Amino acid sequence: MSYPRLLRRTLLYIGATAFALWVLIPIFLIAISSFTPPNEIYAWPKPIIPSRFSLDTMRFFLNSYGVLNSLRNSILVALLTLAFTLAVGAPAGYAVARFSFRGREAFRLGILITRMFPTALLAVPLAVTFIKWGLYDTLIGVALIHTAMALPFAVIITTGIFMGVPKDLEEAAMTLGCSRFGAFVRVALPLALPGLAAAAMFTFVISWNEVFAATILTVNNRTLPAHILTTIQASPLYFRFAGGFFMTIPALFFMFFIRRYLFHMWGGATAER
Amino acid sequence: MAAEIRLEKVRKTFGKVVAVKDMDLLVEPGEFLVLLGPSGCGKTTTLRCIAGLERVDHGRVYIGGRDVTELPPSKRGIAMVFQSYAVFPHMTVAQNIGFGLRMRRAPKNEIKKAVQEVARLLQIDELLDRYPSQLSGGQRQRVAVARALVMRPEVLLMDEPLSNLDALLRLQMRAELKKLHREVGTTTVYVTHDQIEALSLGDRIAVMREGEIMQLDAPNEVYDMPANVFVGGFIGTPPMNFLRAEVRKEDGGVYLAVGDFSVEVHKEWQEKLEGMVGKKVVLGIRAENIEVRPTPEGGALPARVVVSEPLGAQQLLTVQVGKDVLKVATSTELSATPGQTIGLVLTKAKIRLFDEESGEALKFD
């Protein structure tokens, strides 16, 4: 390896390591703290590795008032979001991948532009409209907003997925006796399933982590992040650690499985045509 | 079970591009028809119009006397083999082959029997439990053909089925497809850009260009009697040679002037050419119908050797006559060095004449 190349490599790895630590250290500290006995959290000097593994902190968090209820809300909202998003996003992605229609490129760009609207800007009008429609403080209402947020990603990811399923396969199914819809169900869908599962996980995580809209649009039916956000100021330190760690679990877990498909998304947005 | 295919004034456009231009075509029951042409000539689009994968802009498509223009592919009684094979990757070979029968809701034991039968015919009965990812290209190709044949279709459509195989396998599959067609007898429309494939497989060949059929004839007709300069130049390796010539008359005899040189013509053509004296024509002749002499003595057409390529059984000479470049096939024994002047004798009976402006063949019968 030549010297400049070696240097470039070294710098690259140093940069990557620094970046990884930047992300991982807080997660590590939160994880460690949430399995440390509550009284030890306040100890000083603080040991890097806790003296014993303890579930007390987590237990305290989960038994706190409102946590289980908001956890149930969060899961319901995420599942509703997932259902809405896939019901609309997957057909949209299929259409963009398969059919050439007037305005297709504009549509693909337009999808991304919707993500540029700051939710803060829409918060008040949204709250007013939701009150009018009777959606305020309902799980469906929150799920609808989360769907709006997740939909652009879902369309882009599913476009990439369906582009990866050759058109020939569906046409072959059609010549073998399938209708267009039958060909989709029997051939395109099974082949797209792993990718669609990844898109579903991604959607779930977007909804699970969303805090701003959920806080503004609910009062009693809080989702977990909204509940934590509104109670965190008045909570002990170990409650915050446990809550923070609990929130990261699904994201960590899902991202590990779907990271391959996230490349689909970026590739699908620019390179593939 | 072989049906006739009839296209009536079929037109298909993509935006401003006319892919198929008001085509009329009749494929006889049991016939093996090849659609041949350079890429972008509309041959695949024509096939897809027959299959129902493209909607025609206007015109009608009939299969077995039934108007299928508005019917989806599944209701047309066709089966198709795709260039990419389009074998379903999430199904085993047996499931792939049985797919169409399952769609027809045929009884399970019947499907199993039919699948095994056709798999044996294509020599893939050992592979029935495998997935496509475990197969070679040639095996996938067989699966695709088996999947189409098991349907006992009235019409079999093939879109460049051999183009993704390597040369040796292609040669082998070509012969096998021909044998299969003889055994099964299904009306077959076969798309290819490979003229050797077309010549070897087709009962008839439709040579296409820019959405139109230039010539529809038996292979030897298309080869020997091209309807125009395009067909002559497209079919054959090397393609037909063309020389600019002029019809002239002297001493009561009609002949063709190629530069300063005169080429005699058939006696039968003499009087027919009489009315065309002074007209510029294109003389077409195939490489194997030119006899090469070491020197241009005794009335042979003088030509300068540009390149000599030994091809094993014969050697191919590229020679120049006036401004025209010719390819000539000759035995390897003749020594021809670049720059040397040799003599060419054209076989009179094999000469074809074309109108210089339109490129259409001149008919003398």
XYZ file of C-alpha atoms in Angstrom:
638
model
C 0.000 0.000 0.000
C 1.413 3.366 -0.984
C 1.944 6.047 1.599
C -0.791 8.518 0.565
C -3.256 5.663 0.286
C -2.322 4.412 3.710
C -2.727 7.890 5.128
C -6.136 8.281 3.524
C -7.194 4.910 4.858
C -6.021 5.735 8.348
C -7.835 9.061 8.376
C -10.973 7.385 7.070
C -10.914 4.790 9.819
C -10.204 7.378 12.495
C -13.127 9.416 11.239
C -15.432 6.405 11.094
C -14.405 5.293 14.576
C -14.966 8.765 15.990
C -18.374 8.908 14.359
C -19.326 5.472 15.645
C -18.242 6.389 19.175
C -20.203 9.629 18.945
C -23.333 7.541 18.327
C -22.528 4.519 20.463
C -21.191 6.038 23.696
C -24.488 7.687 24.724
C -26.379 4.492 23.891
C -23.843 2.504 25.890
C -24.030 4.839 28.892
C -27.810 4.824 28.853
C -27.900 1.040 28.581
C -25.419 0.593 31.417
C -27.242 3.027 33.623
C -30.607 1.450 33.070
C -29.322 -1.844 34.431
C -27.574 -0.278 37.395
C -29.304 -0.337 40.791
C -31.043 3.058 41.270
C -28.938 4.154 44.252
C -25.688 3.440 42.450
C -26.587 5.861 39.629
C -26.044 8.787 42.001
C -22.715 7.397 43.251
C -19.531 9.367 42.626
C -17.028 8.478 41.284
C -19.226 6.423 39.019
C -17.901 2.994 37.987
C -17.939 2.341 34.219
C -19.233 -1.164 34.816
C -21.925 -1.343 37.492
C -21.169 -3.487 40.542
C -24.102 -5.775 39.783
C -26.670 -6.282 37.067
C -30.044 -5.107 38.232
C -33.497 -4.914 36.741
C -34.735 -2.602 39.500
C -34.389 0.522 37.406
C -36.256 -0.974 34.475
C -38.893 -2.361 36.795
C -39.348 1.042 38.376
C -39.757 2.618 34.931
C -42.269 0.097 33.668
C -44.327 0.308 36.863
C -44.434 4.083 36.888
C -47.830 5.664 36.444
C -48.916 5.875 32.770
C -45.959 4.019 31.281
C -47.669 0.736 30.489
C -50.688 2.549 29.148
C -48.644 4.770 26.875
C -46.595 1.760 25.816
C -49.803 0.083 24.702
C -50.775 3.314 22.874
C -47.412 3.505 21.181
C -47.641 -0.039 19.895
C -51.203 0.477 18.673
C -50.309 3.723 16.911
C -47.255 2.141 15.324
C -49.282 -0.833 14.094
C -52.022 1.430 12.716
C -49.389 3.583 11.025
C -47.822 0.487 9.569
C -51.138 -0.726 8.186
C -52.086 2.647 6.693
C -48.617 3.233 5.271
C -48.301 -0.123 3.581
C -51.866 0.001 2.292
C -51.141 3.276 0.514
C -47.368 3.247 0.104
C -46.833 -0.196 -1.389
C -49.302 0.275 -4.279
C -47.836 3.728 -4.881
C -44.337 2.288 -4.966
C -45.514 -0.439 -7.314
C -47.072 2.114 -9.631
C -43.938 4.248 -9.736
C -41.785 1.173 -10.354
C -43.953 -0.410 -13.057
C -45.881 2.172 -14.995
C -44.675 5.155 -16.915
C -47.239 7.881 -16.568
C -47.247 11.609 -17.054
C -45.709 13.334 -14.061
C -43.992 10.275 -12.645
C -40.679 12.036 -12.055
C -42.471 15.035 -10.560
C -44.327 12.642 -8.263
C -41.103 11.010 -7.088
C -39.589 14.393 -6.298
C -42.813 15.693 -4.790
C -42.846 12.826 -2.323
C -39.531 13.958 -0.924
C -40.574 17.583 -0.800
C -43.419 16.783 1.596
C -40.762 15.824 4.136
C -39.361 19.341 4.030
C -42.388 20.833 5.824
C -41.472 21.301 9.483
C -44.129 19.717 11.678
C -43.837 22.666 14.048
C -45.258 24.887 11.324
C -48.263 22.636 10.904
C -48.829 21.938 14.581
C -51.439 24.573 15.406
C -53.560 24.228 12.260
C -53.382 20.465 12.638
C -54.530 20.569 16.235
C -57.420 22.853 15.284
C -58.468 20.643 12.388
C -58.205 17.491 14.484
C -60.397 19.019 17.199
C -62.961 19.902 14.531
C -62.917 16.403 13.091
C -63.020 14.726 16.450
C -59.594 13.151 15.900
C -57.878 15.096 18.642
C -56.456 12.947 21.435
C -57.254 9.729 19.524
C -54.805 7.036 18.513
C -56.103 7.055 14.937
C -55.375 10.756 14.714
C -51.753 10.247 15.767
C -51.460 7.268 13.431
C -52.662 9.395 10.517
C -49.981 12.008 11.165
C -47.341 9.313 11.510
C -48.565 7.791 8.244
C -48.079 11.142 6.547
C -44.526 11.206 7.868
C -43.655 7.629 7.014
C -45.355 7.506 3.623
C -42.621 9.229 1.581
C -40.039 6.773 2.850
C -42.360 3.855 2.343
C -43.065 4.848 -1.267
C -39.397 5.304 -2.041
C -38.348 2.039 -0.397
C -41.125 0.008 -2.020
C -40.362 1.573 -5.401
C -36.829 0.252 -5.084
C -38.104 -3.145 -4.008
C -40.554 -3.536 -6.877
C -37.982 -2.308 -9.369
C -35.915 -5.268 -8.221
C -38.651 -7.698 -9.292
C -38.333 -8.165 -13.067
C -41.410 -7.196 -15.034
C -40.935 -10.311 -17.164
C -41.894 -12.503 -14.223
C -45.286 -10.892 -13.901
C -45.803 -10.973 -17.639
C -44.895 -14.640 -17.706
C -47.479 -15.276 -14.993
C -50.026 -13.406 -17.097
C -49.341 -15.553 -20.139
C -49.763 -18.594 -17.889
C -53.303 -17.737 -16.886
C -53.046 -15.029 -14.227
C -54.845 -11.729 -14.318
C -52.713 -8.653 -13.727
C -53.713 -8.665 -10.068
C -53.188 -12.423 -9.836
C -49.686 -12.033 -11.243
C -48.953 -9.376 -8.633
C -50.197 -11.521 -5.777
C -48.582 -14.769 -6.891
C -45.270 -13.507 -8.210
C -44.375 -9.892 -7.423
C -45.634 -9.900 -3.843
C -43.851 -13.052 -2.608
C -40.598 -11.830 -4.152
C -41.014 -8.384 -2.638
C -41.980 -9.696 0.786
C -38.599 -9.450 2.551
C -38.214 -5.893 1.328
C -41.755 -5.026 2.303
C -41.111 -6.430 5.771
C -38.128 -4.124 6.036
C -40.244 -1.173 4.937
C -42.787 -2.167 7.579
C -40.136 -2.221 10.309
C -38.860 1.142 9.214
C -42.363 2.571 9.374
C -42.856 1.081 12.808
C -39.697 2.742 14.066
C -40.604 6.119 12.591
C -43.915 6.035 14.427
C -42.395 4.635 17.630
C -39.818 7.408 17.832
C -42.010 10.313 16.783
C -42.522 12.676 19.689
C -43.508 16.140 18.507
C -46.849 15.495 16.776
C -47.763 12.896 19.367
C -47.228 15.400 22.167
C -49.226 18.170 20.531
C -52.150 16.078 19.378
C -52.828 14.116 22.566
C -53.674 14.902 26.157
C -54.713 11.665 27.829
C -53.859 9.085 25.176
C -50.141 9.752 25.111
C -47.753 7.540 23.214
C -44.641 6.458 25.091
C -42.255 9.153 23.812
C -44.886 11.815 24.408
C -45.445 10.486 27.914
C -41.745 10.414 28.691
C -41.223 13.910 27.282
C -43.967 15.389 29.409
C -42.987 13.615 32.621
C -39.233 13.630 32.321
C -38.665 16.992 33.999
C -40.268 15.747 37.164
C -38.697 12.280 37.147
C -35.672 10.867 38.905
C -32.503 10.340 36.892
C -32.827 6.560 36.701
C -36.338 6.878 35.242
C -34.852 8.940 32.407
C -32.139 6.396 31.711
C -34.530 3.488 31.707
C -37.019 5.350 29.493
C -34.303 6.386 27.074
C -32.976 2.869 26.785
C -36.412 1.388 26.368
C -37.149 3.766 23.493
C -34.037 2.767 21.568
C -34.676 -0.995 21.672
C -36.997 -1.365 18.650
C -34.904 0.970 16.531
C -31.676 -0.879 17.339
C -33.317 -4.200 16.768
C -35.026 -3.358 13.470
C -32.199 -1.359 11.961
C -29.981 -4.356 12.361
C -32.326 -6.406 10.174
C -33.214 -3.820 7.556
C -29.966 -1.977 6.961
C -29.618 -3.704 3.575
C -32.931 -2.267 2.446
C -32.078 1.252 3.486
C -29.553 1.293 0.668
C -32.447 0.399 -1.583
C -34.088 3.587 -0.514
C -31.212 5.862 -1.391
C -30.439 3.955 -4.553
C -34.097 3.993 -5.480
C -34.368 7.735 -5.058
C -31.513 8.656 -7.363
C -29.730 6.013 -9.343
C -32.497 3.678 -10.514
C -34.830 4.872 -13.164
C -54.059 -28.220 -31.399
C -52.521 -25.678 -33.636
C -54.257 -22.448 -34.419
C -53.888 -19.913 -37.156
C -52.743 -16.400 -36.213
C -53.973 -13.469 -38.223
C -52.995 -9.835 -37.779
C -55.053 -7.197 -39.546
C -53.660 -3.684 -39.881
C -52.085 -3.894 -36.433
C -50.493 -0.666 -35.293
C -48.618 0.022 -32.082
C -46.934 3.290 -31.185
C -44.891 4.321 -28.177
C -45.141 8.093 -27.953
C -44.066 9.260 -31.372
C -42.301 6.044 -32.318
C -44.293 3.702 -34.509
C -43.152 0.242 -33.427
C -45.537 -1.760 -35.616
C -46.873 -0.118 -38.754
C -50.307 -1.373 -39.901
C -49.115 -4.938 -40.152
C -50.975 -7.717 -41.929
C -49.727 -11.197 -41.195
C -51.089 -14.696 -41.526
C -49.403 -17.565 -39.708
C -50.683 -20.964 -40.844
C -51.694 -23.590 -38.276
C -48.640 -25.564 -37.184
C -46.236 -23.256 -38.928
C -42.905 -22.129 -37.471
C -42.688 -18.455 -38.355
C -39.626 -16.404 -37.528
C -39.750 -12.640 -37.067
C -36.296 -11.451 -37.994
C -34.826 -7.987 -37.971
C -32.305 -5.639 -36.415
C -32.962 -4.371 -32.887
C -35.727 -1.827 -32.714
C -37.501 -3.099 -35.834
C -40.688 -3.926 -33.918
C -40.396 -7.709 -33.935
C -40.702 -8.124 -30.171
C -43.549 -5.610 -30.053
C -45.362 -7.611 -32.728
C -44.949 -10.740 -30.626
C -46.184 -8.949 -27.516
C -49.219 -7.725 -29.436
C -50.039 -11.342 -30.312
C -49.483 -12.348 -26.683
C -51.693 -9.563 -25.402
C -48.930 -7.981 -23.341
C -49.318 -4.829 -25.432
C -52.601 -3.235 -26.401
C -52.729 -2.486 -30.111
C -53.561 1.087 -31.112
C -55.759 -0.187 -33.894
C -56.182 -3.267 -36.041
C -57.309 -6.725 -34.963
C -55.568 -9.861 -33.743
C -57.165 -13.262 -34.433
C -56.025 -16.574 -32.992
C -57.734 -19.680 -34.305
C -60.337 -17.490 -36.010
C -61.266 -15.873 -32.671
C -60.923 -12.112 -32.299
C -58.630 -11.805 -29.257
C -57.769 -8.108 -29.673
C -59.440 -7.116 -26.407
C -58.608 -10.278 -24.456
C -55.901 -10.470 -21.763
C -52.966 -12.867 -22.328
C -54.529 -15.488 -20.076
C -57.560 -15.846 -22.360
C -55.742 -16.110 -25.678
C -54.626 -19.718 -25.626
C -50.981 -18.739 -25.962
C -47.820 -19.607 -24.089
C -44.654 -17.581 -24.204
C -40.944 -18.113 -23.650
C -39.161 -14.937 -22.598
C -35.676 -13.810 -23.481
C -34.811 -13.648 -19.783
C -36.592 -17.036 -19.285
C -38.652 -15.365 -16.512
C -38.504 -18.502 -14.390
C -40.093 -17.770 -11.000
C -37.238 -17.748 -8.469
C -39.445 -18.564 -5.472
C -40.755 -21.809 -6.945
C -39.105 -25.129 -7.640
C -38.738 -26.353 -11.198
C -41.812 -28.560 -10.778
C -43.834 -25.676 -9.372
C -42.676 -23.454 -12.203
C -43.716 -25.920 -14.868
C -47.004 -26.685 -13.150
C -47.853 -23.027 -12.531
C -50.062 -22.552 -15.567
C -51.960 -25.788 -14.953
C -52.530 -24.782 -11.333
C -53.994 -21.501 -12.596
C -56.344 -23.597 -14.720
C -57.271 -25.533 -11.574
C -56.304 -28.839 -13.113
C -56.431 -31.820 -10.698
C -53.219 -32.354 -8.739
C -52.360 -35.805 -10.036
C -52.940 -34.615 -13.590
C -50.570 -31.695 -13.087
C -47.945 -33.988 -11.642
C -48.204 -36.352 -14.577
C -48.079 -33.582 -17.176
C -45.107 -31.936 -15.467
C -43.130 -35.171 -15.405
C -43.961 -35.893 -19.012
C -42.816 -32.527 -20.331
C -39.782 -32.550 -18.035
C -38.741 -35.848 -19.549
C -39.221 -34.415 -23.038
C -36.830 -31.581 -22.173
C -34.494 -33.779 -20.122
C -34.935 -31.860 -16.885
C -36.807 -34.574 -14.969
C -33.848 -34.887 -12.588
C -34.111 -31.229 -11.622
C -37.759 -30.998 -10.618
C -37.076 -30.333 -6.930
C -34.448 -27.682 -7.470
C -34.842 -23.945 -7.300
C -33.912 -21.803 -10.323
C -30.910 -20.335 -8.511
C -29.395 -23.833 -8.543
C -29.727 -24.173 -12.327
C -27.464 -23.167 -15.194
C -28.652 -20.809 -17.904
C -29.330 -23.654 -20.293
C -31.359 -25.542 -17.696
C -33.424 -22.478 -16.869
C -34.096 -22.097 -20.542
C -35.422 -25.643 -20.674
C -37.641 -24.947 -17.688
C -39.064 -21.917 -19.484
C -39.796 -23.969 -22.598
C -41.289 -26.802 -20.541
C -43.474 -24.351 -18.638
C -44.862 -23.084 -21.937
C -45.272 -26.488 -23.600
C -47.061 -28.109 -20.669
C -49.969 -25.748 -21.326
C -50.490 -27.405 -24.718
C -50.992 -23.946 -26.161
C -52.616 -23.296 -29.524
C -49.833 -20.826 -30.154
C -46.282 -20.775 -28.801
C -44.495 -17.441 -28.755
C -40.745 -17.219 -28.269
C -38.843 -14.000 -27.748
C -35.145 -14.537 -28.508
C -35.063 -17.639 -26.310
C -31.494 -18.564 -27.212
C -29.808 -15.186 -27.061
C -28.610 -15.584 -23.464
C -26.940 -18.944 -24.043
C -23.333 -19.430 -25.002
C -22.558 -20.295 -28.604
C -22.243 -24.071 -28.276
C -25.369 -24.468 -26.180
C -27.259 -22.235 -28.568
C -26.379 -24.502 -31.459
C -27.568 -27.527 -29.522
C -30.808 -25.921 -28.305
C -31.564 -24.666 -31.804
C -31.650 -28.180 -33.162
C -33.649 -29.306 -30.171
C -36.261 -26.596 -30.595
C -36.670 -27.619 -34.188
C -37.162 -31.232 -33.176
C -39.610 -30.208 -30.443
C -41.668 -28.236 -32.889
C -41.868 -31.207 -35.211
C -43.086 -33.388 -32.348
C -45.515 -30.953 -30.785
C -46.702 -29.233 -33.943
C -47.836 -26.039 -32.227
C -48.066 -22.869 -34.287
C -44.920 -21.028 -33.301
C -43.844 -17.433 -33.688
C -40.182 -16.967 -32.927
C -38.422 -13.626 -32.605
C -34.716 -13.326 -33.253
C -32.114 -10.941 -34.604
C -29.853 -13.860 -35.475
C -30.339 -14.641 -39.151
C -28.665 -18.055 -38.922
C -31.216 -19.028 -36.276
C -33.975 -17.739 -38.529
C -32.749 -19.627 -41.570
C -32.310 -22.869 -39.662
C -35.591 -22.830 -37.729
C -38.232 -21.102 -39.761
C -40.769 -22.598 -42.160
C -41.078 -19.000 -43.216
C -39.197 -15.868 -42.238
C -40.668 -12.407 -41.934
C -37.844 -9.914 -42.289
C -38.801 -6.717 -40.501
C -37.548 -3.191 -40.561
C -38.967 -0.123 -38.856
C -42.246 -1.796 -37.975
C -42.912 -3.225 -41.418
C -42.430 -6.630 -42.968
C -39.968 -6.300 -45.837
C -40.286 -9.874 -47.012
C -42.204 -12.945 -45.887
C -40.939 -16.115 -47.547
C -39.361 -19.497 -47.036
C -35.734 -19.299 -45.802
C -34.143 -20.185 -49.152
C -36.338 -17.644 -50.954
C -35.356 -14.936 -48.507
C -31.731 -15.919 -48.949
C -31.647 -16.325 -52.713
C -34.281 -13.864 -53.801
C -34.211 -10.937 -51.358
C -37.093 -8.562 -51.996
C -34.879 -5.542 -51.630
C -31.382 -4.338 -50.843
C -32.121 -4.261 -47.086
C -33.057 -7.944 -46.925
C -30.081 -8.944 -49.062
C -27.748 -6.926 -46.873
C -29.237 -8.233 -43.627
C -29.364 -11.941 -44.392
C -26.280 -14.044 -44.957
C -22.750 -14.051 -43.558
C -21.229 -12.233 -45.267
C -24.227 -10.242 -46.513
C -25.028 -9.942 -50.219
C -22.601 -7.879 -52.291
C -23.872 -4.862 -54.153
C -22.340 -3.258 -57.239
C -23.541 -0.107 -58.940
C -24.276 -0.833 -62.577
C -25.998 0.627 -65.616
C -28.072 -1.131 -68.246
C -26.469 -0.682 -71.664
C -27.002 -1.988 -75.152
C -24.359 -2.645 -77.766
C -24.202 -4.765 -80.908
C -27.755 -5.883 -80.302
C -26.898 -7.314 -76.894
C -27.992 -5.922 -73.507
C -25.423 -5.986 -70.746
C -24.669 -4.378 -67.379
C -21.853 -1.879 -67.174
C -19.892 -1.984 -63.925
C -17.461 0.902 -64.299
C -15.616 0.289 -67.558
C -16.394 -3.348 -67.378
C -19.365 -5.200 -68.772
C -21.221 -8.064 -67.117
C -23.311 -10.339 -69.269
C -26.806 -11.219 -68.209
C -29.114 -14.187 -68.661
C -30.654 -14.594 -72.070
C -34.150 -14.430 -70.561
C -33.416 -11.084 -68.999
C -32.090 -9.580 -72.202
C -35.386 -8.520 -73.725
C -36.855 -7.497 -70.378
C -33.908 -5.217 -69.739
C -34.209 -3.804 -73.232
C -36.744 -1.223 -72.068
C -34.456 -0.109 -69.300
C -31.413 0.906 -71.293
C -29.611 3.792 -69.608
C -31.169 3.009 -66.235
C -28.974 2.793 -63.159
C -29.417 -0.400 -61.178
C -27.802 -2.210 -58.250
C -26.386 -5.642 -58.971
C -26.555 -8.023 -56.047
C -24.605 -11.258 -55.728
C -23.677 -13.494 -52.815
C -20.069 -14.212 -51.880
C -20.320 -17.901 -52.761
C -21.629 -17.149 -56.259
C -18.485 -15.410 -57.369
C -15.699 -17.435 -58.880
C -12.205 -16.106 -58.217
C -9.389 -16.287 -60.746
C -5.784 -15.389 -59.994
C -5.762 -12.805 -62.810
C -8.493 -10.779 -64.545
C -7.913 -12.476 -67.895
C -10.552 -13.866 -70.212
C -13.373 -11.502 -69.441
C -13.251 -11.684 -65.635
C -14.132 -8.591 -63.610
C -10.898 -7.050 -62.299
C -10.781 -6.489 -58.524
C -8.115 -5.395 -56.081
C -7.602 -7.471 -52.950
C -7.940 -5.434 -49.744
C -7.943 -8.099 -47.036
C -7.780 -11.872 -47.010
C -9.221 -13.760 -44.024
C -8.676 -17.530 -43.738
C -11.741 -19.049 -42.084
C -10.732 -22.684 -41.933
C -12.822 -24.303 -44.651
C -12.532 -21.342 -46.965
C -11.024 -17.920 -47.159
C -12.930 -14.705 -47.283
C -11.555 -11.980 -49.515
C -12.478 -8.343 -49.235
C -11.955 -6.830 -52.669
C -12.586 -3.507 -54.304
C -14.300 -3.038 -57.665
C -14.397 0.630 -58.593
C -15.838 2.291 -55.513
C -17.715 -0.783 -54.321
C -16.346 -3.212 -51.762
C -17.185 -6.908 -52.137
C -16.808 -9.983 -49.995
C -15.851 -13.087 -51.913
C -15.565 -16.649 -50.641
C -12.874 -18.788 -52.226
C -10.763 -21.834 -51.496
C -7.815 -21.479 -49.162
C -5.460 -22.664 -51.879
C -5.653 -19.458 -53.850
C -2.973 -17.104 -52.675
C -4.195 -13.561 -52.543
C -2.062 -10.783 -51.137
C -3.403 -7.314 -50.426
C -2.914 -5.029 -53.408
C -2.995 -7.879 -55.907
C -5.467 -7.678 -58.782
C -7.596 -10.751 -59.278
C -10.450 -11.652 -61.584
C -14.052 -12.271 -60.594
C -16.606 -14.254 -62.570
C -20.198 -13.755 -61.439
C -22.573 -16.722 -61.724
C -25.176 -15.361 -64.109
C -28.134 -17.254 -62.686
C -27.470 -15.931 -59.198
C -27.330 -12.266 -60.064
C -30.165 -10.142 -58.617
C -30.986 -6.661 -59.792
C -32.429 -3.873 -57.681
C -33.804 -0.475 -58.488
C -31.142 2.027 -57.508
C -33.566 4.550 -56.016
C -36.091 2.393 -54.158
C -33.791 -0.561 -53.448
C -36.608 -2.920 -54.463
C -35.770 -6.046 -56.469
C -36.531 -5.892 -60.188
C -38.921 -8.662 -61.135
C -38.635 -10.281 -64.514
C -41.433 -12.787 -64.379
